[in-house]
Amino acid sequence: GTSVVVYMVPQYSSIHIAAVVVSMFSTIICGFLFLLVVKRLPEHVQVDDPAVVKRLAKKLERQQIPLRSDYGYKVSLFSHLHQYSRKAPLTQLLSIPSTVIHPSIVRLGLQYSQGIVAGSNARSVALLHAFKQVIRDYTTPPNEELSRDLVNKLKPYISFLNQCRPLSASMGNAIKYIKKEISNIPSQCKEEEAKTKLLTCIDRYIEEKIVLAAKAISKYAIEKISDGDVILVYGYSSLVNNILCEAFEKSRKFRVIVVDSRPRLEGREALRRLVQRGISCTYVLISALSYILPEVSKVFLGAHALLANGYVMSRVGTSQIALVARTYNVPVLVCCETYKFCERVQTDSFVSNELDDPDDLMVTRKGKTQLENWQDVSSLGLLNLVYDVTPPDFVDLVITDLGMIPCTSVPVVLRVKNLDQ
Amino acid sequence: MEECLVEYFRTQMRTDPDMASAVAAIRTLLEFLRRDKGETILGLRESLKWATDCLTEVDSSVAVSSGGELFLRFISLTSLEHQDLSRCKKVMEERGELFLEKISLSRTKVAKLCHTFIKDGAKILTHSSSRVVLRVLEKAAAEKKRFTVYVTESQPDTAGKQMADALRRLNVPVTVVLDAAVGYVLEKVDLVIVGAEGVVESGGIINKIGTYQMAVCSKAHNKPFYVVAESFKFVRLYPLNQQDVPDRFKYKADTLRTVSDLSDEHPMIDYTPPSLITLLFTDLGVLTPSAVSDELIKLYL
């Protein structure tokens, strides 16, 4: 703005000075507004910044939630993330019965931190059911409005769940939806009516976004499964399992190769469910991937979230599978519901990730536990990553409930969804 | 009823050989709409769908099926809340005529966008016979640009020779090369332009067999690979590889009817994935392959 003004008024005059001052003011105001509008980095990826940690501790103290402390030596590249131990759940620091946190939320937090409820869809559904219980037990205090007070009541619950285990993208979208629905309750609505309305909203969300979406995705995915196919799956994705079972019911002839990796070994659960249905399966560990890939005709992967730049965030190991499949020219299909699409942009797996309990990497064989005393070795760090991001060039097709789209069209779907709402 | 439809379609193709088969199909569907004596809107849609299926049995190209579907969507994408069925039909007919008018101008729009990419002294490689590519080259020749063209012979129907004759009539120096000589000739050319029978959701194209080879070779030689196609050729298909293209598009319509075991027949088309295509020139603008999905969502939703 300043340079344009200087060009247009070459003479040094009072008008010139006034114009310069006005343009300076406008840039300052724009800068200020920009700082207000730009999103700050979330606290859970700034753990190595002491100022941020202090701010978080103060916030938790205000909400009367105990602060969970990090455990063990962190690898320097990931020192900006939390690393908790499963042996010290947050609930041990709470006084039970707690007056601040609803018991179903306490139970949910424990289930998350111990890994009893795991998987993107399972966590979202459990969260929504817990919120339904919270709404049922809620009574509006006098001189308060339900639409504002309930949202404020939910904030400490969300911080508590975040401390137990960082929220997933799908949970984040579900929470945004609930908060929007609550704040849209008209003020003259009676409490009972409002509560039933919210409960039906939540039921409809689960039904539409998860159950019916899975049916729609299966319908599109079954078109891509032909007789004689050899399908590779990784870990346990509820959606991919659903698709394979439905395809088997529609009498498609195919066999499945389940790839698994330590320390979670989630593939065993997938294997168990597929074999129960009668689907012929093979089980390999991820180290045998390049050995098994020449036999494979298609790869089906699930996703934890789909980012706005087309990157797929999924269980660690997924990007490796996509990379090796690409070199063998095997098509990679990612199946993901639209409620997992998120506006975030990420190009690597370092900036925002989750570190699981490092003690999980210890393995006991023949009575000996390797790495038992890893804490004593000062230069040793154990890294148990949970997620990684796959670039869109490795993914051939994304199957969503809106249809089959290329990976680069995720922003288009986000735009279409925003228009709908 | 069916023979009447097919006869009309064949007449349209005969009277104007320069017209795309999809445009002839849409003209036929419009005439069918005018003559239809249906009682309900739903019945009208059903009979239009049936008519499109009949036409795909005559000419199994991708464009006929995509053009028919887009026609149906375009005419129903308006408020049909009138009480009177004849008024609704009139609205649909008007929209049908509007659609036909828009697509008859599409080739000119594509030619206008593409001819600027042909510089003076350029050597162009093209595959088989495409009327859109011919229109683009006509426009470039009319702009007084000097260029030479290499056309592949394109077996099994040697359609490349027709393209070469048409270009000779425009006084453009043209050479016919063997399909096997694409790799040999590529070091001499500056750019590759091909038409498309269908543009799929991934941004890839379905075209005469031999196109995929040409695309792979141009990628290896780092030569730009341009595709020119009208927007009615956008189809809601998503092939993952060559095998995934449905059989009804791969072979000619009479082959599908007469032959029982297709494994002996040679396919007439192949699929070129979007990673090998530089740009697509359409009447909706100049698009990168990843933008095709965006346009398709707008067209079909």
mmCIF file of C-alpha atoms in Angstrom, chain A residues 140-146 148-149:
data_model
loop_
_atom_site.group_PDB
_atom_site.id
_atom_site.type_symbol
_atom_site.label_atom_id
_atom_site.label_comp_id
_atom_site.label_asym_id
_atom_site.label_seq_id
_atom_site.Cartn_x
_atom_site.Cartn_y
_atom_site.Cartn_z
ATOM 1 C CA THR A 140 -29.617 -26.594 33.933
ATOM 2 C CA PRO A 141 -28.594 -24.583 37.006
ATOM 3 C CA PRO A 142 -30.906 -21.628 37.828
ATOM 4 C CA ASN A 143 -30.321 -18.381 35.921
ATOM 5 C CA GLU A 144 -28.336 -20.205 33.252
ATOM 6 C CA GLU A 145 -29.126 -21.048 29.644
ATOM 7 C CA LEU A 146 -28.727 -24.664 28.525
ATOM 8 C CA ARG A 148 -24.228 -21.874 26.924
ATOM 9 C CA ASP A 149 -23.842 -23.747 30.180
#
